[in-house]
Coordinates of C-alpha atoms and ligand atoms in Angstrom, one line a residue:
M1 CA 249.7 16.3 211.9
Q2 CA 250.7 18.4 209.1
D3 CA 253.3 18.3 206.8
I4 CA 254.9 21.2 206.3
R5 CA 256.4 22.1 202.8
L6 CA 259.4 24.3 203.1
T7 CA 258.0 27.5 200.6
A8 CA 259.9 30.4 198.4
T9 CA 257.7 33.2 196.2
A10 CA 260.3 35.4 193.5
R11 CA 259.3 38.1 191.7
V12 CA 261.8 38.3 187.8
N13 CA 261.1 41.5 186.0
L14 CA 261.6 40.3 182.4
P15 CA 260.3 41.0 178.1
T16 CA 258.7 38.4 176.7
P17 CA 259.2 36.0 180.5
I18 CA 257.0 33.3 178.5
H19 CA 259.6 33.1 175.8
Y20 CA 261.4 32.0 179.5
L21 CA 259.0 29.7 180.6
N22 CA 259.2 28.0 177.7
K23 CA 263.3 27.6 177.9
L24 CA 263.1 26.9 181.1
A25 CA 260.6 24.6 181.0
D26 CA 262.6 22.7 177.7
H27 CA 265.3 22.2 179.8
F28 CA 263.9 20.7 183.0
T29 CA 262.6 18.1 181.0
E30 CA 265.6 16.8 180.8
H31 CA 265.8 16.2 184.8
G32 CA 262.3 16.0 185.7
E33 CA 258.3 15.7 185.0
V34 CA 257.0 19.3 183.5
L35 CA 253.9 20.0 183.8
R36 CA 252.6 22.9 181.1
T37 CA 249.5 25.2 180.2
E38 CA 249.8 28.1 178.1
R39 CA 251.4 30.2 180.6
K40 CA 252.6 28.7 183.8
G41 CA 254.8 25.1 183.5
Q42 CA 255.3 22.9 186.9
I43 CA 259.0 21.4 187.8
E44 CA 259.1 18.4 190.1
L45 CA 262.4 17.5 190.9
D46 CA 263.7 15.1 192.7
Y47 CA 264.4 16.9 196.0
G48 CA 261.2 19.3 195.0
T49 CA 258.7 21.6 193.3
A50 CA 258.8 24.5 191.6
I51 CA 255.6 26.2 189.6
I52 CA 256.0 29.1 187.1
E53 CA 253.8 31.6 186.0
A54 CA 254.5 33.7 182.9
D55 CA 252.2 37.7 182.6
D56 CA 253.3 39.4 180.2
E57 CA 255.9 41.6 182.3
C58 CA 257.2 38.8 184.4
L59 CA 258.1 35.1 185.9
L60 CA 256.5 35.0 189.4
L61 CA 258.9 32.0 191.0
R62 CA 258.0 29.4 193.4
A63 CA 259.7 26.9 194.7
E64 CA 258.4 24.5 197.3
S65 CA 260.4 20.9 199.2
D66 CA 259.8 19.1 202.2
D67 CA 263.3 20.0 203.9
E68 CA 265.8 22.6 203.7
T69 CA 268.7 21.6 201.6
G70 CA 265.6 20.0 198.7
L71 CA 264.5 24.1 198.7
A72 CA 267.8 25.1 198.7
Y73 CA 268.7 23.3 195.7
M74 CA 265.4 24.4 193.8
K75 CA 265.3 28.6 194.2
F76 CA 269.2 27.5 193.0
A77 CA 268.7 25.8 190.2
I78 CA 265.6 28.2 189.1
A79 CA 267.8 31.0 189.6
N80 CA 270.2 30.1 187.6
H81 CA 269.2 28.5 184.6
I82 CA 266.7 32.2 184.2
I83 CA 270.1 34.3 184.5
E84 CA 271.7 31.6 182.8
F85 CA 269.2 32.0 180.0
A86 CA 268.5 35.7 179.9
S87 CA 272.1 37.1 180.7
K88 CA 271.4 39.9 178.3
E89 CA 268.8 40.7 180.8
E90 CA 271.2 40.8 183.4
P91 CA 267.9 40.1 185.8
K92 CA 267.8 40.5 189.0
I93 CA 265.7 37.4 191.8
K94 CA 265.3 38.3 195.6
W95 CA 263.4 34.9 196.4
A96 CA 261.2 36.1 199.6
G97 CA 260.0 33.6 202.5
D98 CA 261.4 29.9 203.8
G99 CA 265.3 29.8 203.4
A100 CA 267.2 33.6 204.0
A101 CA 269.9 34.9 202.8
G102 CA 273.4 35.9 204.8
S103 CA 272.3 32.1 206.0
P104 CA 274.8 29.5 206.3
L105 CA 274.3 26.7 202.8
P106 CA 271.6 23.6 204.0
Y107 CA 273.7 21.9 201.8
F108 CA 276.8 22.6 203.4
R109 CA 279.5 20.7 206.4
Q110 CA 283.1 21.8 207.7
M111 CA 284.6 18.6 207.6
Q112 CA 287.6 16.9 209.3
V113 CA 289.7 15.3 207.3
L114 CA 290.5 12.0 210.0
S115 CA 292.8 10.2 207.8
A116 CA 294.0 8.6 204.0
H117 CA 295.4 5.7 202.5
N118 CA 295.2 4.4 198.8
I119 CA 293.8 1.3 198.6
S120 CA 295.2 1.3 195.5
P121 CA 298.4 2.2 193.6
K122 CA 296.4 5.6 192.5
M123 CA 293.2 5.3 194.9
R124 CA 293.3 6.8 197.5
R125 CA 290.7 6.9 200.7
V126 CA 290.6 10.2 202.1
R127 CA 288.0 9.7 205.8
L128 CA 286.2 12.8 206.8
R129 CA 283.3 13.3 209.5
G130 CA 281.3 16.1 209.7
E131 CA 278.3 16.9 211.4
N132 CA 274.3 16.2 211.4
M133 CA 275.0 13.8 208.5
H134 CA 272.5 11.9 207.9
R135 CA 270.8 14.0 204.6
F136 CA 274.4 13.2 202.9
S137 CA 273.0 9.1 203.6
H138 CA 270.6 9.5 200.4
S139 CA 268.7 11.0 197.4
G140 CA 272.5 11.6 195.5
M141 CA 275.3 10.0 195.9
H142 CA 277.9 13.2 195.2
I143 CA 279.2 15.8 196.9
R144 CA 281.7 18.2 196.4
I145 CA 284.8 19.1 198.1
L146 CA 286.0 22.6 199.2
I147 CA 289.4 22.5 199.5
P148 CA 290.3 25.7 201.3
P149 CA 293.9 27.8 199.8
A150 CA 297.5 26.1 201.5
N151 CA 297.6 28.3 204.9
I152 CA 294.2 29.3 205.4
D153 CA 293.5 28.2 209.5
V154 CA 289.3 29.4 209.4
P155 CA 288.7 29.5 206.1
Q156 CA 285.2 30.9 205.4
W157 CA 282.8 29.4 202.8
P158 CA 279.7 29.8 201.0
I159 CA 276.3 31.8 202.4
T160 CA 273.0 31.6 200.6
G161 CA 272.6 34.6 198.1
E162 CA 269.4 37.0 197.6
D163 CA 268.9 34.8 194.2
G164 CA 269.6 31.8 196.1
R165 CA 273.0 30.5 194.3
P166 CA 275.5 30.5 196.6
V167 CA 277.7 33.7 197.3
W168 CA 281.6 32.7 197.2
P169 CA 284.9 33.9 199.6
E170 CA 287.2 35.7 197.0
G171 CA 290.5 36.5 197.2
E172 CA 292.7 34.9 199.3
M173 CA 289.6 33.1 200.6
K174 CA 288.7 31.2 197.5
L175 CA 288.2 28.3 197.6
T176 CA 288.5 25.2 194.6
S177 CA 286.6 23.4 194.3
R178 CA 286.0 19.3 193.2
I179 CA 282.9 17.0 192.5
Y180 CA 283.2 13.5 194.5
T181 CA 281.2 10.1 196.0
I182 CA 280.7 9.0 198.7
R183 CA 282.0 5.4 199.1
N184 CA 280.8 5.0 202.3
I185 CA 278.5 6.8 204.9
D186 CA 278.1 6.4 208.8
P187 CA 275.3 8.5 209.3
E188 CA 275.5 8.2 212.7
S189 CA 279.1 8.7 213.9
G190 CA 279.4 10.8 211.0
E191 CA 282.2 9.7 208.6
V192 CA 282.7 9.5 205.0
D193 CA 285.0 7.8 202.7
I194 CA 286.1 9.3 199.3
D195 CA 287.7 7.5 196.9
V196 CA 290.3 9.7 195.0
V197 CA 291.8 8.9 191.5
I198 CA 295.7 10.3 191.6
H199 CA 296.9 11.5 189.0
D200 CA 299.2 14.7 187.2
G201 CA 300.0 17.1 190.5
T202 CA 296.3 18.4 190.4
P203 CA 293.9 20.3 193.4
G204 CA 291.9 17.0 193.7
S205 CA 294.7 14.8 193.6
E206 CA 297.2 17.0 195.7
W207 CA 294.3 17.9 198.3
A208 CA 294.0 13.5 198.7
L209 CA 297.7 13.5 198.7
N210 CA 298.2 15.6 201.7
A211 CA 295.4 14.8 203.5
D212 CA 296.6 12.5 206.5
K213 CA 298.0 15.5 208.2
G214 CA 294.2 16.2 208.9
G215 CA 293.0 19.2 208.7
V216 CA 289.7 20.4 207.5
V217 CA 287.4 20.8 204.5
G218 CA 284.1 22.2 203.4
M219 CA 281.8 20.1 201.4
T220 CA 278.7 20.3 200.4
G221 CA 275.8 18.3 198.6
P222 CA 274.6 15.7 198.1
G223 CA 273.4 15.6 194.5
G224 CA 271.9 13.3 192.0
G225 CA 273.8 10.3 190.1
D226 CA 272.2 7.5 191.6
A227 CA 270.7 4.2 189.2
G228 CA 266.9 3.9 189.1
D229 CA 264.7 0.6 189.7
A230 CA 265.2 -1.9 188.0
E231 CA 265.6 -5.9 187.6
W232 CA 267.9 -5.5 185.3
Y233 CA 271.1 -3.1 185.5
L234 CA 273.9 -2.2 183.2
L235 CA 277.2 -0.3 185.2
A236 CA 279.6 0.8 182.8
G237 CA 282.7 3.8 184.1
D238 CA 285.9 4.8 184.2
E239 CA 287.6 4.8 187.5
T240 CA 286.5 8.3 188.4
A241 CA 282.9 6.2 189.0
L242 CA 283.9 3.2 190.3
P243 CA 283.7 4.7 194.1
A244 CA 280.2 5.8 192.2
I245 CA 279.6 1.9 191.0
G246 CA 280.6 0.5 193.6
R247 CA 278.7 1.3 196.2
I248 CA 275.4 1.1 193.7
I249 CA 276.5 -2.1 193.5
E250 CA 276.8 -3.2 196.9
R251 CA 273.5 -1.7 197.6
L252 CA 270.8 -3.8 195.6
P253 CA 269.5 -6.6 196.6
S254 CA 270.0 -10.6 195.3
H255 CA 267.5 -10.1 192.8
A256 CA 269.3 -7.6 190.8
K257 CA 271.2 -9.4 188.3
V258 CA 274.2 -6.9 187.8
I259 CA 276.9 -6.6 184.0
A260 CA 279.4 -4.3 185.6
R261 CA 282.0 -3.1 183.1
I262 CA 284.9 -0.7 184.1
E263 CA 288.0 0.5 182.7
V264 CA 291.0 0.8 184.8
D265 CA 294.9 1.1 183.6
D266 CA 295.1 -2.4 184.7
E267 CA 295.5 -5.8 187.0
A268 CA 296.4 -3.8 190.7
E269 CA 293.7 -0.5 190.1
E270 CA 291.0 -3.6 190.5
Q271 CA 288.7 -3.5 193.3
S272 CA 286.6 -6.3 195.0
F273 CA 282.7 -5.5 196.5
N274 CA 280.1 -6.7 199.2
S275 CA 277.6 -6.9 197.0
Q276 CA 275.0 -9.8 197.3
C277 CA 273.4 -9.6 193.6
F278 CA 274.6 -11.6 190.4
L279 CA 277.3 -10.1 189.8
D280 CA 278.8 -9.9 185.5
L281 CA 281.5 -7.7 186.2
Q282 CA 285.0 -6.9 183.4
W283 CA 287.5 -5.5 184.5
L284 CA 289.1 -3.1 181.2
H285 CA 292.4 -2.4 181.3
R286 CA 294.4 0.1 179.4
N287 CA 298.0 -1.1 180.1
G288 CA 299.2 2.2 179.7
A289 CA 297.1 4.2 177.4
E290 CA 296.6 6.9 178.5
A291 CA 292.9 7.4 181.1
G292 CA 290.2 9.2 178.6
T293 CA 292.2 8.0 175.3
T294 CA 290.2 4.2 174.5
T295 CA 286.8 3.3 173.2
L296 CA 287.1 0.8 175.6
L297 CA 284.7 1.2 177.4
E298 CA 282.3 2.1 174.2
D299 CA 283.2 -1.1 173.1
A300 CA 282.4 -3.1 175.3
V301 CA 278.5 -1.4 176.3
K302 CA 278.1 -1.9 173.0
A303 CA 278.8 -5.7 173.4
V304 CA 276.2 -6.5 176.5
P305 CA 272.8 -7.6 175.2
L306 CA 270.0 -5.8 176.9
P307 CA 267.5 -8.8 178.2
S308 CA 265.0 -9.8 176.1
D309 CA 263.0 -11.1 178.7
G310 CA 261.1 -8.1 179.7
E311 CA 262.9 -7.3 182.7
R312 CA 263.0 -3.5 183.6
I313 CA 266.3 -2.3 182.5
F314 CA 268.4 0.3 184.1
V315 CA 271.9 1.8 181.9
W316 CA 274.5 3.7 184.0
S317 CA 277.2 4.7 183.1
G318 CA 280.0 8.2 184.3
C319 CA 283.6 8.1 182.2
E320 CA 285.5 10.6 180.9
F321 CA 283.5 13.5 178.2
D322 CA 284.4 11.8 174.8
G323 CA 283.4 8.1 176.0
F324 CA 280.5 9.8 177.4
K325 CA 279.0 11.3 174.4
A326 CA 279.5 8.4 172.3
I327 CA 277.8 6.4 175.4
R328 CA 274.7 8.5 176.0
K329 CA 274.3 8.3 172.5
Y330 CA 274.7 4.9 172.5
I331 CA 271.6 4.7 174.5
R332 CA 269.7 6.6 173.6
K333 CA 270.0 6.4 169.6
D334 CA 270.5 2.9 169.4
L335 CA 268.4 1.6 172.7
K336 CA 266.0 4.7 172.6
L337 CA 266.7 3.8 176.1
E338 CA 263.7 6.5 178.4
R339 CA 265.2 9.2 180.2
T340 CA 263.7 7.0 183.4
Q341 CA 266.0 4.2 182.1
H342 CA 269.6 5.8 182.2
L343 CA 271.5 7.8 183.3
V344 CA 274.9 8.7 181.6
V345 CA 277.5 11.8 183.2
S346 CA 280.2 13.0 182.0
Y347 CA 283.0 12.8 184.8
W348 CA 285.8 15.0 184.1
R349 CA 286.7 15.8 180.1
R350 CA 290.2 15.6 179.3
G351 CA 292.7 18.6 179.1
V352 CA 289.8 21.0 181.5
A353 CA 290.2 21.1 185.3
D354 CA 286.9 21.2 186.4
D355 CA 287.5 24.9 187.3
Ligands
LIG401 C1 279.3 13.0 189.7 C2 280.6 13.0 189.6 C3 281.5 12.7 190.6 C4 282.3 11.9 190.7 N1 282.8 11.0 191.6 C5 284.1 10.9 191.9 C6 285.0 10.4 192.7 O1 285.0 9.5 193.5 N2 286.2 10.2 192.7 C7 287.5 10.4 191.7 O2 288.4 10.4 191.1 N3 286.8 11.1 190.7 C8 285.4 11.9 190.4 N4 284.4 12.1 189.5 C9 285.4 13.2 188.7 C10 286.5 14.3 189.0 O3 285.7 15.4 189.5 C11 287.5 15.5 188.5 O4 288.6 14.3 187.7 C12 288.3 16.3 188.7 O5 288.1 16.8 187.4 C13 289.3 16.0 189.9 O6 290.1 16.7 189.7 P1 291.4 17.1 189.5 O7 292.0 18.6 190.3 O8 291.8 15.8 190.2 O9 291.7 17.4 188.1 P2 291.1 18.9 187.8 O10 291.8 20.3 188.1 O11 290.0 19.1 187.6 O12 291.8 19.1 185.6 C14 293.1 18.6 185.7 C15 293.2 18.0 184.4 O13 293.5 17.0 185.1 C16 292.9 16.1 184.2 N5 291.7 14.6 184.8 C17 291.2 14.9 185.5 N6 290.4 14.1 186.2 C18 291.8 13.1 185.4 C19 291.6 11.1 185.9 N7 290.8 11.5 186.0 N8 292.3 11.5 185.4 C20 293.2 11.5 184.1 N9 293.0 13.4 183.9 C21 292.3 14.0 185.0 C22 291.6 17.2 183.8 O14 291.4 16.2 181.9 C23 292.5 18.1 183.7 O15 293.7 18.0 182.1 C24 283.4 12.1 189.9 C25 283.2 13.5 188.7 C26 281.8 14.0 188.7 C27 280.8 14.7 187.8

């Protein structure tokens, strides 16, 4: 049987198209493989391929993937960056081919809230159920929860725009979106658990606190965030990354060596993991200091010696923006790890809402 590869194409008129091809190639080198000739770039990401050609007047785009979600992500990623890089030119992008404009996002599911309870004083587990959840059990741990406005019984959800970006409901139907991690998933029953850190009456916290009353939310994803293939792992994060670290630890095989450093408020926020791997786990307690104000995590990462016996290593970290910057600098500049050997992500930024 012949493989069916989904494809979409677009032509984008721009002055100096080669300039934008260079910018796209530079940007996506951070996220995947980029093959270049003078006027052409081929971008290979986890979820698909984009081929971009520059002539004197336009960029010719071709996005490909094996599944609808992958194709939608490719179209979104390429269009979003062209629109950002060429914002003064106001480029018009209209994709033709697979994945029609106006249809539901292939990476969207409406989820029923089943239950919510605290698993520690500041961590609340919300259980959701949706249809057709297999795609959410692999290729990325993270999702966006789309919280409908209060008092709306039938929410409106985003649809696919002509340029590949989602078109969001506006006005009284406006959704609030927050990024979380799927902590547990059972694709057969369609059930997923999301562990939400409760703090300061924010939209995410309020949603989790009231989720025991039921209702529906939207969910888009999954996206990035997993640890690469290795023999030795350093996993470091604050409580927002605890669901991701727990999921990674629980799927690693018995021969994996894992050093985990996790910052939480105090002992009451510690969790246990159902892991088979060799695990050296230290909890770092802030003991009342505000989240995002200490260097506990950065110091702990710097205190871990890398293995010297040639094991394949992977460093994974998620935390507040200042810690993220310090840890990423250390991993890249001091340890000089390759892109394929680390993933260091800012999970939230002190004083800034994720709007
Ligand atoms: C890839 C990824 C995965 C994530 N997974 C999870 C997860 O599984 N569980 C989880 O709880 N979070 C997770 N986060 C973090 C979460 O998205 C942010 O904390 C988000 O800001 C929460 O939204 P909110 O409505 O509570 O606060 P916002 O409205 O975004 O922010 C309001 C205020 O609260 C502050 N704030 C935000 N988060 C915290 C915090 N944890 N502690 C103290 N102050 C904070 C902000 O700085 C801001 O001042 C993840 C983030 C990313 C990028």
